[in-house]
Coordinates of C-alpha atoms in Angstrom, one line a residue:
M6 CA -0.2 -0.2 -0.2
C7 CA 1.5 3.3 -1.2
S8 CA 0.3 6.9 0.9
C9 CA 0.1 10.8 0.3
V10 CA 3.1 11.9 3.6
P11 CA 2.9 15.5 4.9
L12 CA 6.4 17.5 4.6
Y13 CA 5.3 19.6 7.7
N14 CA 3.8 19.0 11.1
F15 CA -0.1 20.7 11.0
S16 CA 0.0 24.0 12.3
Y17 CA 2.6 24.6 9.0
V18 CA 0.4 23.1 6.3
Y19 CA -2.9 24.9 8.0
N20 CA -1.1 28.3 8.3
Y21 CA 0.3 27.8 5.0
I22 CA -3.7 27.5 2.7
M23 CA -5.2 29.1 5.2
V24 CA -3.7 32.9 5.0
S25 CA -4.0 32.8 1.2
P26 CA -7.3 34.3 -0.8
R27 CA -6.4 31.5 -3.4
S28 CA -7.4 27.9 -4.4
F29 CA -4.2 26.0 -4.9
V30 CA -5.4 24.6 -8.3
D31 CA -2.5 23.5 -10.7
S32 CA -3.6 24.5 -14.7
F33 CA -2.4 24.4 -17.6
L34 CA -3.6 24.3 -21.2
D35 CA -3.4 20.4 -22.9
V36 CA -2.3 20.1 -26.5
K37 CA -0.7 17.2 -26.7
E38 CA -2.8 14.6 -25.4
G39 CA -6.4 14.0 -27.6
R40 CA -8.1 13.9 -24.5
Y41 CA -10.5 16.7 -25.3
N42 CA -13.2 15.7 -27.2
P43 CA -15.3 18.0 -30.0
K44 CA -18.7 16.9 -29.1
M45 CA -17.9 18.9 -26.2
S46 CA -18.0 21.9 -27.8
P47 CA -19.8 24.8 -27.3
K48 CA -20.1 24.6 -23.9
I49 CA -16.6 23.4 -23.5
P50 CA -14.3 25.2 -26.2
R51 CA -11.3 23.7 -27.0
E52 CA -9.7 27.3 -25.9
K53 CA -11.0 26.7 -22.5
W54 CA -9.5 23.2 -22.1
R55 CA -7.0 22.6 -19.5
K56 CA -5.4 19.5 -17.5
G57 CA -3.5 19.3 -14.2
S58 CA -3.3 17.6 -10.3
Q59 CA -6.2 15.6 -8.9
W60 CA -4.8 17.5 -6.0
F61 CA -5.9 20.5 -5.1
T62 CA -7.0 23.0 -2.2
L63 CA -10.2 25.6 -3.0
V64 CA -11.3 28.7 -1.2
R65 CA -15.3 28.8 -0.6
N66 CA -15.9 30.1 -3.1
H67 CA -14.3 28.1 -5.9
A68 CA -15.6 25.4 -4.1
E69 CA -19.7 26.7 -4.9
V70 CA -18.4 26.7 -7.8
I71 CA -18.3 22.7 -8.3
V72 CA -20.9 21.6 -5.6
D73 CA -23.5 23.6 -8.1
D74 CA -22.4 22.9 -11.5
D75 CA -24.2 20.5 -13.3
V76 CA -24.0 22.0 -17.0
I77 CA -20.6 20.6 -17.2
F78 CA -20.7 18.0 -15.1
S79 CA -23.5 15.7 -17.0
V80 CA -20.8 17.2 -21.1
F81 CA -17.6 15.5 -18.7
K82 CA -19.5 12.1 -17.9
R83 CA -20.9 11.8 -21.4
Y84 CA -18.2 12.5 -23.5
C85 CA -15.2 11.9 -20.8
K86 CA -14.7 8.6 -20.0
R87 CA -11.8 6.6 -19.5
R88 CA -10.4 3.9 -21.8
P89 CA -10.8 0.0 -20.5
P90 CA -7.9 -1.5 -19.7
I91 CA -6.4 -3.9 -21.6
D92 CA -8.1 -6.9 -20.6
T93 CA -5.8 -10.5 -22.5
R94 CA -9.0 -12.2 -21.3
K95 CA -10.8 -10.4 -24.1
G96 CA -8.3 -11.1 -27.3
K97 CA -8.9 -9.3 -30.2
L98 CA -11.7 -6.8 -28.9
N99 CA -9.2 -5.3 -26.9
L100 CA -8.3 -3.6 -30.6
K101 CA -11.9 -2.3 -30.0
L102 CA -11.7 -1.3 -27.2
Q103 CA -8.2 0.8 -27.5
K104 CA -9.8 2.8 -30.3
Q105 CA -12.4 4.4 -28.1
H106 CA -11.8 7.5 -27.0
N107 CA -10.1 8.2 -24.2
C108 CA -10.5 10.8 -20.9
I109 CA -9.2 11.4 -17.8
P110 CA -11.7 12.9 -16.3
D111 CA -10.4 14.1 -12.4
E112 CA -7.5 15.5 -14.2
H113 CA -9.8 17.5 -16.6
Y114 CA -13.1 18.6 -14.8
V115 CA -12.2 21.0 -11.8
Q116 CA -9.4 23.2 -13.9
T117 CA -12.3 23.2 -16.9
L118 CA -15.1 24.8 -14.4
L119 CA -12.5 27.3 -13.0
A120 CA -11.3 28.4 -16.5
L121 CA -14.8 28.7 -18.1
H122 CA -15.8 30.8 -15.2
G123 CA -13.8 33.4 -16.5
L124 CA -11.9 32.5 -12.4
E125 CA -8.0 31.4 -13.5
G126 CA -7.2 34.8 -12.2
E127 CA -7.8 34.2 -8.5
L128 CA -6.1 30.5 -8.9
E129 CA -2.6 29.5 -7.0
R130 CA -1.8 27.4 -10.4
R131 CA 0.3 25.6 -9.1
T132 CA -0.7 21.8 -6.7
V133 CA 0.7 21.5 -3.4
T134 CA 0.9 17.7 -3.8
Y135 CA 4.7 16.5 -5.2
T136 CA 5.0 14.3 -8.2
L137 CA 8.0 12.3 -9.5
W138 CA 6.6 11.1 -12.7
N139 CA 7.7 8.2 -14.6
Q140 CA 7.2 6.9 -18.2
S141 CA 6.8 3.0 -17.5
T142 CA 4.3 -0.2 -18.8
T143 CA 2.0 -1.1 -16.7
K144 CA 0.0 -4.9 -17.3
T145 CA -3.1 -2.8 -17.4
D146 CA -2.0 -0.4 -19.7
N147 CA -0.2 1.3 -22.8
K148 CA 3.2 2.7 -22.1
G149 CA 2.5 5.7 -20.1
W150 CA 3.9 8.5 -17.4
H151 CA 2.8 6.6 -13.7
P152 CA 3.8 8.0 -10.3
M153 CA 7.1 7.0 -8.5
T154 CA 6.8 4.6 -5.3
F155 CA 9.5 5.8 -2.9
S156 CA 10.9 3.4 -1.4
Y157 CA 12.6 3.5 2.7
A158 CA 16.1 3.7 0.6
N159 CA 15.2 6.3 -1.1
A160 CA 13.4 8.8 2.0
S161 CA 16.4 10.1 3.2
P162 CA 16.8 13.5 4.6
R163 CA 18.3 15.2 1.7
R164 CA 15.8 12.7 -1.0
I165 CA 12.5 15.4 1.6
K166 CA 14.5 18.7 1.6
E167 CA 14.9 18.7 -2.4
I168 CA 11.7 18.5 -2.6
K169 CA 10.5 20.8 0.2
D170 CA 13.3 23.4 -1.2
I171 CA 11.5 23.5 -5.2
N172 CA 10.4 27.0 -5.4
H173 CA 8.7 27.1 -8.6
V174 CA 7.4 24.6 -11.2
Y175 CA 7.6 25.0 -15.3
Y176 CA 5.1 24.3 -17.1
E177 CA 6.3 23.8 -20.9
T178 CA 2.4 23.6 -22.5
E179 CA 2.4 27.4 -22.0
H180 CA 6.1 28.4 -21.3
R181 CA 5.2 29.4 -18.0
T182 CA 6.7 29.0 -14.8
E183 CA 5.0 29.7 -11.8
W184 CA 7.0 31.3 -8.9
C185 CA 5.4 29.3 -5.5
R186 CA 4.6 32.6 -3.1
T187 CA 1.2 33.8 -1.2
N188 CA 0.4 36.9 -0.3
A189 CA 4.1 38.2 -2.7
T190 CA 5.8 36.2 -0.5
F191 CA 8.3 33.2 -1.5
I192 CA 7.8 29.7 -0.5
P193 CA 8.0 26.1 -0.8
C194 CA 5.6 24.8 -3.5
F195 CA 4.6 21.3 -2.2
L196 CA 3.1 20.6 1.5
F197 CA 3.1 16.5 0.7
A198 CA 3.9 14.2 -1.2
R199 CA 3.4 11.2 -2.9
K200 CA 3.4 7.9 -3.6
F201 CA 5.4 6.3 -0.6
S202 CA 5.4 3.0 0.4
Q203 CA 4.8 1.7 4.4
G204 CA 8.4 1.7 4.7
A205 CA 9.5 5.1 3.2
A206 CA 6.7 6.2 5.3
M207 CA 7.7 4.3 8.6
R208 CA 11.6 6.2 8.1
L209 CA 10.4 9.3 7.9
L210 CA 8.1 8.9 10.7
G211 CA 11.0 7.2 12.8
D212 CA 13.5 9.4 11.8
G213 CA 12.1 13.0 12.4
I214 CA 12.5 13.8 8.9
I215 CA 8.9 15.7 8.7
D216 CA 8.0 16.1 12.6
H217 CA 8.7 14.1 16.1
F218 CA 6.4 11.2 16.3
D219 CA 6.7 7.9 18.9
V220 CA 6.6 4.9 15.7
S221 CA 6.3 2.4 18.8
A222 CA 2.5 4.1 19.8
L223 CA 1.7 3.6 16.1
L224 CA 2.5 0.0 15.8
G225 CA 0.8 -0.8 19.8
N226 CA 4.2 -1.8 21.1
T227 CA 5.0 -1.4 24.3
P228 CA 8.0 0.2 26.1

């Protein structure tokens, strides 16, 4: 089992998010992949199509826009569906299935909806969750990008410090550098990181890399 871990203690994370008047939503132009379905137009024009991380934090008015939406959601429900994974038991049927339009709705919906409402100027257009992507092949999918899993060996204090020291993100499709700041003050980009194995998480806790924590209490061990 792999999971997301905090890079800072609760107080730091809370203050980081709450002091900002903006939502943190990773959002950028999606020009390389064919996930946009022309049938979405005119309700979702191509120029408003966005992509980004599924990890975001929202201020109240942006959350209300999402909760109140039933128009764009219905378009996504109809035209943005994930293509079924390859199933060796289906034989030649896989060829037909792999020709279906492929779309990952949770990487597009929030970003596109906020763009359609003209709210991008109210966003920190970046995620606060770090992910290291690796191009690989899985048993159920073709070659693609997948999040790397940190193991016990590479969850070192030095590696965590490198992540915490990141202060900007570059978006190639927009030739845009997003500097990480709030209220004009430069800050670390990431509050969380993924994906970490159980062993890696225990190392972070046991070595006090994130914060001081008694691992024996988590394991139910008695002194």
